[in-house]
PDB file of C-alpha atoms in Angstrom:
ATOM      1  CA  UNK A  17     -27.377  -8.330   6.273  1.00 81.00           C
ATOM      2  CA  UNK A  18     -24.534  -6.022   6.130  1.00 90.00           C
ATOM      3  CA  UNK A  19     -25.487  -2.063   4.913  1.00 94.00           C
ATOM      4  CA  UNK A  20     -23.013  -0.209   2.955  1.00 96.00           C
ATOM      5  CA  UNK A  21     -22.962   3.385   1.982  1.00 97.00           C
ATOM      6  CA  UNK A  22     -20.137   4.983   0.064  1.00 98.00           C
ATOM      7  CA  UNK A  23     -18.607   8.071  -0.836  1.00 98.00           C
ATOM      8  CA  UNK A  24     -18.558   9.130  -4.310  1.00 97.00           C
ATOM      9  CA  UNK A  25     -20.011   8.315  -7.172  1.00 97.00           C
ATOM     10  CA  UNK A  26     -17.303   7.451  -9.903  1.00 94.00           C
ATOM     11  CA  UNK A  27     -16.248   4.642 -12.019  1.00 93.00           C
ATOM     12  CA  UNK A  28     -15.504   2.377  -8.492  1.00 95.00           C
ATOM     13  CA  UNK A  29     -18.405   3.353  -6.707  1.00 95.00           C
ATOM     14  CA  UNK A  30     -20.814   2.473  -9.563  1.00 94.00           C
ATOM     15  CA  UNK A  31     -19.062  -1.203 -10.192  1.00 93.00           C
ATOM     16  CA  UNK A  32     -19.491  -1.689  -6.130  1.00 94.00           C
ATOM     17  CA  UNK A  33     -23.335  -0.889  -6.498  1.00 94.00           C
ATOM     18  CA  UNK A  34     -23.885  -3.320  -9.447  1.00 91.00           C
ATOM     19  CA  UNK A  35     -21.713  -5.803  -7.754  1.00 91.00           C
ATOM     20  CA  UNK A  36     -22.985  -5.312  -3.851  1.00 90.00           C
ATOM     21  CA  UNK A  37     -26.586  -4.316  -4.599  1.00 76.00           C
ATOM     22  CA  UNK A  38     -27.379  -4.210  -8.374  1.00 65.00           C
ATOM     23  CA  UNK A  39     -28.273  -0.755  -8.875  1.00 46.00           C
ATOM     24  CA  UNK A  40     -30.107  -0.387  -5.455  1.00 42.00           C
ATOM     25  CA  UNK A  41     -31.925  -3.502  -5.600  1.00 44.00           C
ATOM     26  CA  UNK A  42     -30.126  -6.397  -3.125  1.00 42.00           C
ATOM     27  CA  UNK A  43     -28.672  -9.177  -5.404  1.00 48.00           C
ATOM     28  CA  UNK A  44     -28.918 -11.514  -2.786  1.00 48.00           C
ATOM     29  CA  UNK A  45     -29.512 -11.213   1.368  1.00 52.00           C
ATOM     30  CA  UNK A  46     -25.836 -10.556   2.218  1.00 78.00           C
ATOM     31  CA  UNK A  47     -25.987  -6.705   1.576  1.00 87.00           C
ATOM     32  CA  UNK A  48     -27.998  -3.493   0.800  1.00 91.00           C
ATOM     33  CA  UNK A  49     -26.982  -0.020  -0.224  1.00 95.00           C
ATOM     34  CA  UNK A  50     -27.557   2.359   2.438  1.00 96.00           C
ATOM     35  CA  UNK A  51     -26.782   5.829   0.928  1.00 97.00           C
ATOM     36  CA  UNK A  52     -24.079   7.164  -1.379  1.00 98.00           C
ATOM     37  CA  UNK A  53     -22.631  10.579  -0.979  1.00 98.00           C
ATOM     38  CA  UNK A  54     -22.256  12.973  -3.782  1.00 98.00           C
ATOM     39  CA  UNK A  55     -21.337  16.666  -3.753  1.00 95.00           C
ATOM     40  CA  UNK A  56     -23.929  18.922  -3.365  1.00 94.00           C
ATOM     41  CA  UNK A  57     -23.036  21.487  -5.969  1.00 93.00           C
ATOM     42  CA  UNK A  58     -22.944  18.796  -9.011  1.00 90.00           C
ATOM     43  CA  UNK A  59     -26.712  17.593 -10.169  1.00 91.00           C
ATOM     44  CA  UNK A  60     -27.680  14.400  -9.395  1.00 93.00           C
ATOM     45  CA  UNK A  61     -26.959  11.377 -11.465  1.00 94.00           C
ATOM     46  CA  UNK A  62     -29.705   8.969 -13.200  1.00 93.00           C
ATOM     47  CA  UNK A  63     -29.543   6.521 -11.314  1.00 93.00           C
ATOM     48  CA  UNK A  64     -33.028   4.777 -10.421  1.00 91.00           C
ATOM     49  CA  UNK A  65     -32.718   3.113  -6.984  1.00 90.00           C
ATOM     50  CA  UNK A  66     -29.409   4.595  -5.724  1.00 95.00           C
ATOM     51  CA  UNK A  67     -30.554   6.626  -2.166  1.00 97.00           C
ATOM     52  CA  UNK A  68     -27.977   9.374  -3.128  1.00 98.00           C
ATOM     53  CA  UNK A  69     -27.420  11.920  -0.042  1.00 98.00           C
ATOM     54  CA  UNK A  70     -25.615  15.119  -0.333  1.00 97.00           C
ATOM     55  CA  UNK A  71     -24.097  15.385   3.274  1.00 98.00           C
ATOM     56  CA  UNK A  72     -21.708  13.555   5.519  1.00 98.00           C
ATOM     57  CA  UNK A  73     -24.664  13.768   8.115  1.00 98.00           C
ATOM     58  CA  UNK A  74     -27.393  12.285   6.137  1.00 98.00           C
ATOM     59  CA  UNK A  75     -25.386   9.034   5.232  1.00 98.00           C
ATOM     60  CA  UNK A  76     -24.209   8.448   8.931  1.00 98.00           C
ATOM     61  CA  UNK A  77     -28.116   9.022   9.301  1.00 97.00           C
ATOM     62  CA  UNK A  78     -28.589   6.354   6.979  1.00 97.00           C
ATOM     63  CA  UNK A  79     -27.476   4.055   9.504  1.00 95.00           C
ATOM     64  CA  UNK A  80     -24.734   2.169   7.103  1.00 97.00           C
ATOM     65  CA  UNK A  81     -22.998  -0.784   9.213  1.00 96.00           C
ATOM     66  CA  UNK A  82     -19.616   0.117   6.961  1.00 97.00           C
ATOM     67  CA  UNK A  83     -18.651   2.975   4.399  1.00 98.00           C
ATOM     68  CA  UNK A  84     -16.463   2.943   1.715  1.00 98.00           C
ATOM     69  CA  UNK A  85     -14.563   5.866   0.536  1.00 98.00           C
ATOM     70  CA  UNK A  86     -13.715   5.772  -3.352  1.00 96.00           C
ATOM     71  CA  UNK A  87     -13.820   9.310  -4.427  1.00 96.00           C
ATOM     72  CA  UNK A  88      -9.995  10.710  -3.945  1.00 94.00           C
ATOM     73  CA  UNK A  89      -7.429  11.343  -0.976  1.00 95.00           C
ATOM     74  CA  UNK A  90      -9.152  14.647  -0.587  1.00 96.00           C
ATOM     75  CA  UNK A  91     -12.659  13.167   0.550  1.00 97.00           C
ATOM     76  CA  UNK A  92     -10.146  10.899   2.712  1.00 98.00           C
ATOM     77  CA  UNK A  93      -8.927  13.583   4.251  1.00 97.00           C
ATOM     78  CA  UNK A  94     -12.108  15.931   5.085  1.00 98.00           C
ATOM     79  CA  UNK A  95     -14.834  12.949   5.888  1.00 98.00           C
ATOM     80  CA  UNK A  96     -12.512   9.887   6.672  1.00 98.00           C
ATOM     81  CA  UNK A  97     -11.678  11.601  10.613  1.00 98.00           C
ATOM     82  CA  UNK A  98     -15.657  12.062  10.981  1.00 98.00           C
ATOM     83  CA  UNK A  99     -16.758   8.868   9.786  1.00 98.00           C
ATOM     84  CA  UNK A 100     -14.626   7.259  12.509  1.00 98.00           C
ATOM     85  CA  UNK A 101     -15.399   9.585  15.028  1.00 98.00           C
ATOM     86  CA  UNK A 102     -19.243   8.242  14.201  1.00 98.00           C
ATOM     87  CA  UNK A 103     -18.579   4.809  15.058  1.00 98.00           C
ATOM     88  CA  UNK A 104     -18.716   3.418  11.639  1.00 98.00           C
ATOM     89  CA  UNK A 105     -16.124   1.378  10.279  1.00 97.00           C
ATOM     90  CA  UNK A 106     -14.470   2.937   6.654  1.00 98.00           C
ATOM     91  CA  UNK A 107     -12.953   1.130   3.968  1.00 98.00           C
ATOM     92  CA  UNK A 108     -10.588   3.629   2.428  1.00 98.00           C
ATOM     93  CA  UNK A 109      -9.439   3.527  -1.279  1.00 96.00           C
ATOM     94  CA  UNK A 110      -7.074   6.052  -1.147  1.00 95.00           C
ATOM     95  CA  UNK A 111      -4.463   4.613   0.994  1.00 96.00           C
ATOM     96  CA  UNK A 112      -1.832   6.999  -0.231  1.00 95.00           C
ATOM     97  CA  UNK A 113      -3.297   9.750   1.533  1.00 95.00           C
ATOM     98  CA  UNK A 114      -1.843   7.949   4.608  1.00 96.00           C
ATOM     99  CA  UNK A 115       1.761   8.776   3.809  1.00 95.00           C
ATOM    100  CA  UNK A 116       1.354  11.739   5.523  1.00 95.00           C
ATOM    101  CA  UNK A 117       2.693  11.054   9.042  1.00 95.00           C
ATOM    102  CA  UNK A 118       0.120  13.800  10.473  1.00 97.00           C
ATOM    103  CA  UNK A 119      -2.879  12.520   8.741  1.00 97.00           C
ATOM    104  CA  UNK A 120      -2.368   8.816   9.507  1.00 97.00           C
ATOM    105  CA  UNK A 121      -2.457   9.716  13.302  1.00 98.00           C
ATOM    106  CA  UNK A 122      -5.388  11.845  13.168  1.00 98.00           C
ATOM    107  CA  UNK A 123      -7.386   8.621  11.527  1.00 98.00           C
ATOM    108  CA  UNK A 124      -5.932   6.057  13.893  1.00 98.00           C
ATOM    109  CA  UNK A 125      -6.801   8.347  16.842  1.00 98.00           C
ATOM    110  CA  UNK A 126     -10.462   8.844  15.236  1.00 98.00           C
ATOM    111  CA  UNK A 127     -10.898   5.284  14.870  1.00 98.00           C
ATOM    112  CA  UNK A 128     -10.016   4.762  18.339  1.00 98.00           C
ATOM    113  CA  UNK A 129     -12.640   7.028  19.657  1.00 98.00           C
ATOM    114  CA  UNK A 130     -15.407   6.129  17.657  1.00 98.00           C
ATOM    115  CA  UNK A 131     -14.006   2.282  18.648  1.00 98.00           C
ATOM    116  CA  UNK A 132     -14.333   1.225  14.533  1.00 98.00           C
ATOM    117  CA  UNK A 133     -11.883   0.360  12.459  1.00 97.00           C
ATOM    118  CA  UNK A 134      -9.739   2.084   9.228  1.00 97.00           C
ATOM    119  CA  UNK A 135     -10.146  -1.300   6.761  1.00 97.00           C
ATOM    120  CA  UNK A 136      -7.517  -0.989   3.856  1.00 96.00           C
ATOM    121  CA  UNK A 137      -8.029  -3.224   0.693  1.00 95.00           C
ATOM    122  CA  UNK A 138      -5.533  -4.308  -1.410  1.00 95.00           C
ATOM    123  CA  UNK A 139      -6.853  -2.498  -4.297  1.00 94.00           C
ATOM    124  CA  UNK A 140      -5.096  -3.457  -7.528  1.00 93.00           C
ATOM    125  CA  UNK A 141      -2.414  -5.984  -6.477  1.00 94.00           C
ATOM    126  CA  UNK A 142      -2.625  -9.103  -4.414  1.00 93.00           C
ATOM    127  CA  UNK A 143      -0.406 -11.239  -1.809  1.00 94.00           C
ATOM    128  CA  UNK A 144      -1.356  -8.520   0.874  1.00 95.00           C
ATOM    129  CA  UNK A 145      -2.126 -10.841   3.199  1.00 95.00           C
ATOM    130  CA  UNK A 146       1.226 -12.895   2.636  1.00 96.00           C
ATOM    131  CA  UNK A 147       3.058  -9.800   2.877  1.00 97.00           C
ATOM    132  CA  UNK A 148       1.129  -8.708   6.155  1.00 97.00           C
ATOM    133  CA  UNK A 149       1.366 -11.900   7.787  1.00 96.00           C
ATOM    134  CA  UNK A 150       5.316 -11.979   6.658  1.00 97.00           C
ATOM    135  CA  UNK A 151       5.514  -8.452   8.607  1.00 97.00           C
ATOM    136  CA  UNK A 152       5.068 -10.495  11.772  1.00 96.00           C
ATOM    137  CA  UNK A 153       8.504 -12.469  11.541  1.00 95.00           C
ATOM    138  CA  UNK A 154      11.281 -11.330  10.328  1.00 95.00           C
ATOM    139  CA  UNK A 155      10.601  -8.805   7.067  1.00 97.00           C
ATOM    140  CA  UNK A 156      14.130  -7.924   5.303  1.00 98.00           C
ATOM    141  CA  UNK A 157      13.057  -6.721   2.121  1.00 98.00           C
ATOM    142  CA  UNK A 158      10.147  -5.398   0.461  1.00 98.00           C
ATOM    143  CA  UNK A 159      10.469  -3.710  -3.291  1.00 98.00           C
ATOM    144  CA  UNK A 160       6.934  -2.484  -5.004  1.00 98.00           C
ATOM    145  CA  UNK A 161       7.706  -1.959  -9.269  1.00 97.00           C
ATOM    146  CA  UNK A 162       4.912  -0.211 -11.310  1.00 95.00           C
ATOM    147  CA  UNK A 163       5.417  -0.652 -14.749  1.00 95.00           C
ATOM    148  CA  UNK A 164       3.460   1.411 -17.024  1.00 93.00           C
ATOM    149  CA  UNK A 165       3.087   2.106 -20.635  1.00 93.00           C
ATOM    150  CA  UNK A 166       4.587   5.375 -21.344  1.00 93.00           C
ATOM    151  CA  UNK A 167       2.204   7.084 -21.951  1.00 91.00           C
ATOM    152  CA  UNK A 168       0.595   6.679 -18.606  1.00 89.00           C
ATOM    153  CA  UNK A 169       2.813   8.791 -17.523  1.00 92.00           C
ATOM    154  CA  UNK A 170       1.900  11.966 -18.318  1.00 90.00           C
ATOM    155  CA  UNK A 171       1.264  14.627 -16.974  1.00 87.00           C
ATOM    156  CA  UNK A 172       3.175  13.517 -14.393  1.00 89.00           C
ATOM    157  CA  UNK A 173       7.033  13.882 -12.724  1.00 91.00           C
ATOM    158  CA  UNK A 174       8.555  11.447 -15.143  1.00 89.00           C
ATOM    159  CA  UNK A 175       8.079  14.084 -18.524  1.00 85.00           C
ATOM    160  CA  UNK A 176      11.048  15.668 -16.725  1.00 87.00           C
ATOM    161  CA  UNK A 177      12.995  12.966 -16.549  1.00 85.00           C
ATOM    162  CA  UNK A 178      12.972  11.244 -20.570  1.00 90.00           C
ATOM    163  CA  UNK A 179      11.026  11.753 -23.520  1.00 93.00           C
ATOM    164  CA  UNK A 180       7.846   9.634 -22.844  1.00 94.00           C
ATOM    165  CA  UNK A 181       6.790   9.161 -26.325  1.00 92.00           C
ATOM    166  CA  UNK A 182      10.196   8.398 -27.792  1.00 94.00           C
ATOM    167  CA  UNK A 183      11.002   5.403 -25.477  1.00 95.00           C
ATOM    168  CA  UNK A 184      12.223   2.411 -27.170  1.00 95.00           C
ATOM    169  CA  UNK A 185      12.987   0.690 -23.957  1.00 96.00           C
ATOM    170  CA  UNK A 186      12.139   0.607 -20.035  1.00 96.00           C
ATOM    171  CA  UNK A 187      13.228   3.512 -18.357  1.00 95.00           C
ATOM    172  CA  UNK A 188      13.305   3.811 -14.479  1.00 96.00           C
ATOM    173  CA  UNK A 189      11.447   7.213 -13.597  1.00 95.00           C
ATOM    174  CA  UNK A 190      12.039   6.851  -9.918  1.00 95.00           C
ATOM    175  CA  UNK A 191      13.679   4.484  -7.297  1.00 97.00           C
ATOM    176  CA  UNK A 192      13.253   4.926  -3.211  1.00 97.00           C
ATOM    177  CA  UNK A 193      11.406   5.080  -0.744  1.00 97.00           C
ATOM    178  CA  UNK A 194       7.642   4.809  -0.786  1.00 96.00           C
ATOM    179  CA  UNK A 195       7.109   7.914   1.470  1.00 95.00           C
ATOM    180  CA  UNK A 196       8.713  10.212  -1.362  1.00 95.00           C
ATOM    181  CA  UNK A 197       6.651   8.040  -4.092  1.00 94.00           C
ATOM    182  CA  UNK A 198       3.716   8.920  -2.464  1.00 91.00           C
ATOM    183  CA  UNK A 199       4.835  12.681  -2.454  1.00 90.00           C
ATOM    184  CA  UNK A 200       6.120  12.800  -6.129  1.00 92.00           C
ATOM    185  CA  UNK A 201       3.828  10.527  -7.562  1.00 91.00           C
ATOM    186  CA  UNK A 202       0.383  11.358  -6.020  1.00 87.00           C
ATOM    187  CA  UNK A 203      -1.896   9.768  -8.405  1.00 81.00           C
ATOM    188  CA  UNK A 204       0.099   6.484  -8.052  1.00 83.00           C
ATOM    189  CA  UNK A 205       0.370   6.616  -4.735  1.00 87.00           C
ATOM    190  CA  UNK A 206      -2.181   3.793  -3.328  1.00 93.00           C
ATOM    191  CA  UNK A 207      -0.580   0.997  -4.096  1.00 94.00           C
ATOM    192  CA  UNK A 208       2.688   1.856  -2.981  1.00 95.00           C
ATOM    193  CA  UNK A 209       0.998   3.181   0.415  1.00 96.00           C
ATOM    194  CA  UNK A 210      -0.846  -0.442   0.615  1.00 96.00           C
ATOM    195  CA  UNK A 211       2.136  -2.359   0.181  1.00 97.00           C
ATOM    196  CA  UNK A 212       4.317  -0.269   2.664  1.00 97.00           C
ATOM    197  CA  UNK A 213       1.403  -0.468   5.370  1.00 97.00           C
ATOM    198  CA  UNK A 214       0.946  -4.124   4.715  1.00 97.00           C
ATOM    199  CA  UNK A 215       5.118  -4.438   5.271  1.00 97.00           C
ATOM    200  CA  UNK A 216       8.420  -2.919   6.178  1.00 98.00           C
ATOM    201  CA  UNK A 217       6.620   1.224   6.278  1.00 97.00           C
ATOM    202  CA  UNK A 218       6.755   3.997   4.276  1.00 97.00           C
ATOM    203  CA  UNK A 219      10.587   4.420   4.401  1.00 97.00           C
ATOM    204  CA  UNK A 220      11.769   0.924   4.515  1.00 98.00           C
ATOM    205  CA  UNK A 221       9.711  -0.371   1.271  1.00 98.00           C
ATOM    206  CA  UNK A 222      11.652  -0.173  -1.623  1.00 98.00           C
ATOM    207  CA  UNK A 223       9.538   1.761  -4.720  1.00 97.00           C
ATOM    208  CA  UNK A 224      10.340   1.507  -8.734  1.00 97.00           C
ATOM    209  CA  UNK A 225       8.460   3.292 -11.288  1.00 96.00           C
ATOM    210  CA  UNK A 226       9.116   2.216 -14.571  1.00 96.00           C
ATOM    211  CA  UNK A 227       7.969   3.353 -18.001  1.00 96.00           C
ATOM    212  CA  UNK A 228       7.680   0.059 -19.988  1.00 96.00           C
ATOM    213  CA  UNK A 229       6.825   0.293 -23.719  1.00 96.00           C
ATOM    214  CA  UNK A 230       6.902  -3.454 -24.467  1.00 96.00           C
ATOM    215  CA  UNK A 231       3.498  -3.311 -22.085  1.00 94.00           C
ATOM    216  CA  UNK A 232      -0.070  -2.458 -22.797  1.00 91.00           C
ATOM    217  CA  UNK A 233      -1.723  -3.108 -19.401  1.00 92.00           C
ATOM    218  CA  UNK A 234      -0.420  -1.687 -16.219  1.00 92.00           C
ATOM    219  CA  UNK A 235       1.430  -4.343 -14.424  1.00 95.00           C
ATOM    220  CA  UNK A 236       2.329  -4.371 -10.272  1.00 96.00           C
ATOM    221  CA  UNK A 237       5.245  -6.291  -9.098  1.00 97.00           C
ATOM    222  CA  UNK A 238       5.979  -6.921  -5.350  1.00 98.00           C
ATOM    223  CA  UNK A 239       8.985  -8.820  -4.246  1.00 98.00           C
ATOM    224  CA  UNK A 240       9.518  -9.820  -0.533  1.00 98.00           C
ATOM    225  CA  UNK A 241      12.305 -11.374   1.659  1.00 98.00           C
ATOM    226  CA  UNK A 242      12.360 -12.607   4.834  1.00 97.00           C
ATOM    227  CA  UNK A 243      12.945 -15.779   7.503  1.00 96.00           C
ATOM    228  CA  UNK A 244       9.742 -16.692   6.166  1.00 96.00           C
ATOM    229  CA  UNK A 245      11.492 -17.676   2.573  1.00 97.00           C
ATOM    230  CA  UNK A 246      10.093 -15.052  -0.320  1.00 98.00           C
ATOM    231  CA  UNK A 247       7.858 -14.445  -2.872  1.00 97.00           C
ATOM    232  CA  UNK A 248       7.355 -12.393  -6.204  1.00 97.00           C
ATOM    233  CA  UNK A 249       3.882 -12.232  -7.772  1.00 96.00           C
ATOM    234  CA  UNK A 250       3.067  -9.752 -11.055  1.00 97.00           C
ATOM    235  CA  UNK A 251      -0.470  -8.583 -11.698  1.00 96.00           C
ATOM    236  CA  UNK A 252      -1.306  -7.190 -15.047  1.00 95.00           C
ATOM    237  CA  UNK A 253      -4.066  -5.257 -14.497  1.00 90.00           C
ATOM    238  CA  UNK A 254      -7.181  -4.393 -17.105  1.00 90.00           C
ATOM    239  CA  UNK A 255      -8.631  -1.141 -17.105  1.00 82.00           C
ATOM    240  CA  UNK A 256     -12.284  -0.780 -15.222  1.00 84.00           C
ATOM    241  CA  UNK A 257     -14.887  -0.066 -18.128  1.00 84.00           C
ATOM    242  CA  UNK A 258     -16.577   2.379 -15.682  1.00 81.00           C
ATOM    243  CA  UNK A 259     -13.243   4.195 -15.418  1.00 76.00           C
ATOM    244  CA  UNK A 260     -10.664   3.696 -17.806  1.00 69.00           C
ATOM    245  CA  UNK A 261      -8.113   4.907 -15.324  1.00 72.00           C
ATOM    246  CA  UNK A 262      -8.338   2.666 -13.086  1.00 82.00           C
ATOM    247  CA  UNK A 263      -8.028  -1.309 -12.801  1.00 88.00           C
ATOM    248  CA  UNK A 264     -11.041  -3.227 -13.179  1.00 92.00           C
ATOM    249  CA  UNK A 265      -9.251  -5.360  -9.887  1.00 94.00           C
ATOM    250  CA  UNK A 266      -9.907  -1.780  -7.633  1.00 94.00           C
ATOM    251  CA  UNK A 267     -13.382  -2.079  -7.651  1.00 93.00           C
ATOM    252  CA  UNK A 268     -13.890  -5.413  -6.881  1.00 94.00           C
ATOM    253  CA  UNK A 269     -11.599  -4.996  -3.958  1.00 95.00           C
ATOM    254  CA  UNK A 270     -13.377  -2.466  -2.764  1.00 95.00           C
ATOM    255  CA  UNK A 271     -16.372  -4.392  -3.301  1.00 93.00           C
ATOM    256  CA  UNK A 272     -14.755  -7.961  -1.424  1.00 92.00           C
ATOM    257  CA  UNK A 273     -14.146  -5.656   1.687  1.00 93.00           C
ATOM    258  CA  UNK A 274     -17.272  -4.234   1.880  1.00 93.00           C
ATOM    259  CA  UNK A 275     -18.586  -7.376   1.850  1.00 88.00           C
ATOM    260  CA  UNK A 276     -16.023  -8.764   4.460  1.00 87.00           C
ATOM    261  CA  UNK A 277     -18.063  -6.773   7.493  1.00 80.00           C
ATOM    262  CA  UNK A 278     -20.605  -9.853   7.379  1.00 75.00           C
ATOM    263  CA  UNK A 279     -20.176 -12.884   9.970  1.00 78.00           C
ATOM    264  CA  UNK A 280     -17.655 -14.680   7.681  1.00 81.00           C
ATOM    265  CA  UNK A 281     -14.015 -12.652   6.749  1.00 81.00           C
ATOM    266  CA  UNK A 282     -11.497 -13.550   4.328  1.00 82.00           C
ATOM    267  CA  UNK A 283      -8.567 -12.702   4.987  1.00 80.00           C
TER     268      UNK A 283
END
C-alpha cells in the first residue's frame, strides 16, 4: 500500500486523486490519499473525503510514504527543501524551478540528508527514459521544440517579438539554450528543464519555441543524437479538463510516479 499526499489542490492534483484514490476512497489496494496541502488563507474546497491539511507539518504528520508537488515552482521552492529534509521522497512537477543552479543544490543536498529521493516525471512528453539512458553513452545532441498555437503565447516574451494574432505562418520566438528558456519563458519552463535533466544539461540542450498557427493542440518535439543511433518522437498534447492550461498527459504522469513508489517501478 503506498500513501500519497500532495501539495496543492488544482486541476493536476484533483485528476491524481480521482485517478490514485477516487476522491478519497482507495480504487483498489495499491494506494491511499494521505493528506493534501492547501493554503491556509483560501477556504476549503468541497471535496467529501479529501483529508485536506493546511500546513507543511500536518501532512509530514500524515505519515505519506511519497508527496507530490503540483501547485507551482514557488511551493517547489519554499516546501520542496523541507519535505526532503523529512525523509519523504517528492515527486516534483515543476522541474523548471531547477534551472536555477542555487536551488537545484539546495534540493539535492536536502535529499541527501533526509536520505529520500527528488523523483522527476516526464510530465507532458515521453522518451525520457530513452533520452536518460542515452545520457549514459555518448549524448551529442539534444534539441527540445514547443510548438504552440499563437495564441498561447500571450502574455508572454514572444508579443515582443511578432504580432501573435496576425501570424500566417510558424514563427521561431526563441532558439538556445534551455537555462535562458527557463529564465525567459517561466511558465514553459518544465518541460524544457525535464528534457535537459534527463540529457546533455541546462546549457548543452538545444531549446525552440515556436508559434505554429497551422496547430490547435500544443505539440512537444525532442530530437536526440548520439553513438547510441537517434530518435525524434512528437506528442500532441490535449488540454486537462480540470485545467485547461495544462495537458491532460501532466496529470497522469504525475499520477504513474506516484504510483511508481510501490514494490514494482517502471521505468
Amino acid at each position: 500500500m503506498i500513501r500519497f499526499g500532495l501539495i496543492g489542490y488544482g486541476g493536476i492534483a484533483r485528476t491524481v486523486i480521482d485517478t490514485l484514490a477516487g476522491n478519497g476512497q482507495a480504487k483498489n489496494r495499491d494506494s491511499t490519499l494521505s493528506g493534501v496541502l492547501i493554503r491556509p488563507d483560501r477556504p476549503q474546497p468541497d471535496a467529501p473525503g479529501v483529508p485536506f491539511v493546511t500546513s507543511l507539518e500536518a501532512l509530514i504528520e500524515a505519515r505519506p510514504d511519497v508527496i507530490g508537488e503540483c501547485a507551482g515552482h514557488h511551493a517547489l521552492q519554499t516546501l520542496g527543501p523541507a519535505v526532503l529534509n523529512a525523509g519523504i521522497d517528492l515527486v516534483a512537477m515543476s522541474v523548471g524551478a531547477l534551472a536555477d543552479a542555487g536551488f537545484y543544490g539546495e534540493l539535492v543536498a536536502a535529499a541527501e540528508a533526509g536520505h529520500a529521493r527528488l523523483i522527476l516525471p516526464a510530465g507532458a512528453i515521453g522518451a525520457v527514459d530513452a533520452l536518460s539512458a542515452a545520457s549514459l553513452g555518448d549524448l551529442t545532441r539534444v534539441c527540445y521544440r514547443s510548438r504552440k498555437p499563437p495564441r498561447a503565447w500571450l502574455g508572454s516574451p514572444a508579443g515582443e517579438c511578432c504580432d501573435l494574432l496576425a501570424l500566417k505562418e510558424e514563427a521561431v520566438l526563441y532558439a538556445g539554450s534551455a537555462r535562458e528558456a527557463a529564465r525567459l519563458y517561466p511558465k514553459n519552463a518544465n518541460v524544457a528543464a525535464t528534457v535537459a535533466l534527463a540529457g546533455l544539461g541546462f546549457e548543452a540542450t538545444e531549446v525552440e519555441l515556436v508559434a505554429d498557427p497551422a496547430v490547435t493542440e500544443n505539440v512537444h518535439e525532442i530530437e536526440a543524437e548520439g553513438t547510441f543511433g537517434s530518435f525524434s518522437i512528437r506528442l500532441a498534447g490535449r488540454p486537462s479538463p480540470a485545467n485547461p492550461r495544462t495537458s491532460m498527459l501532466t496529470a497522469l504522469s504525475m499520477s504513474r510516479a506516484l504510483a511508481n513508489a510501490g514494490p514494482i517501478v517502471i521505468i
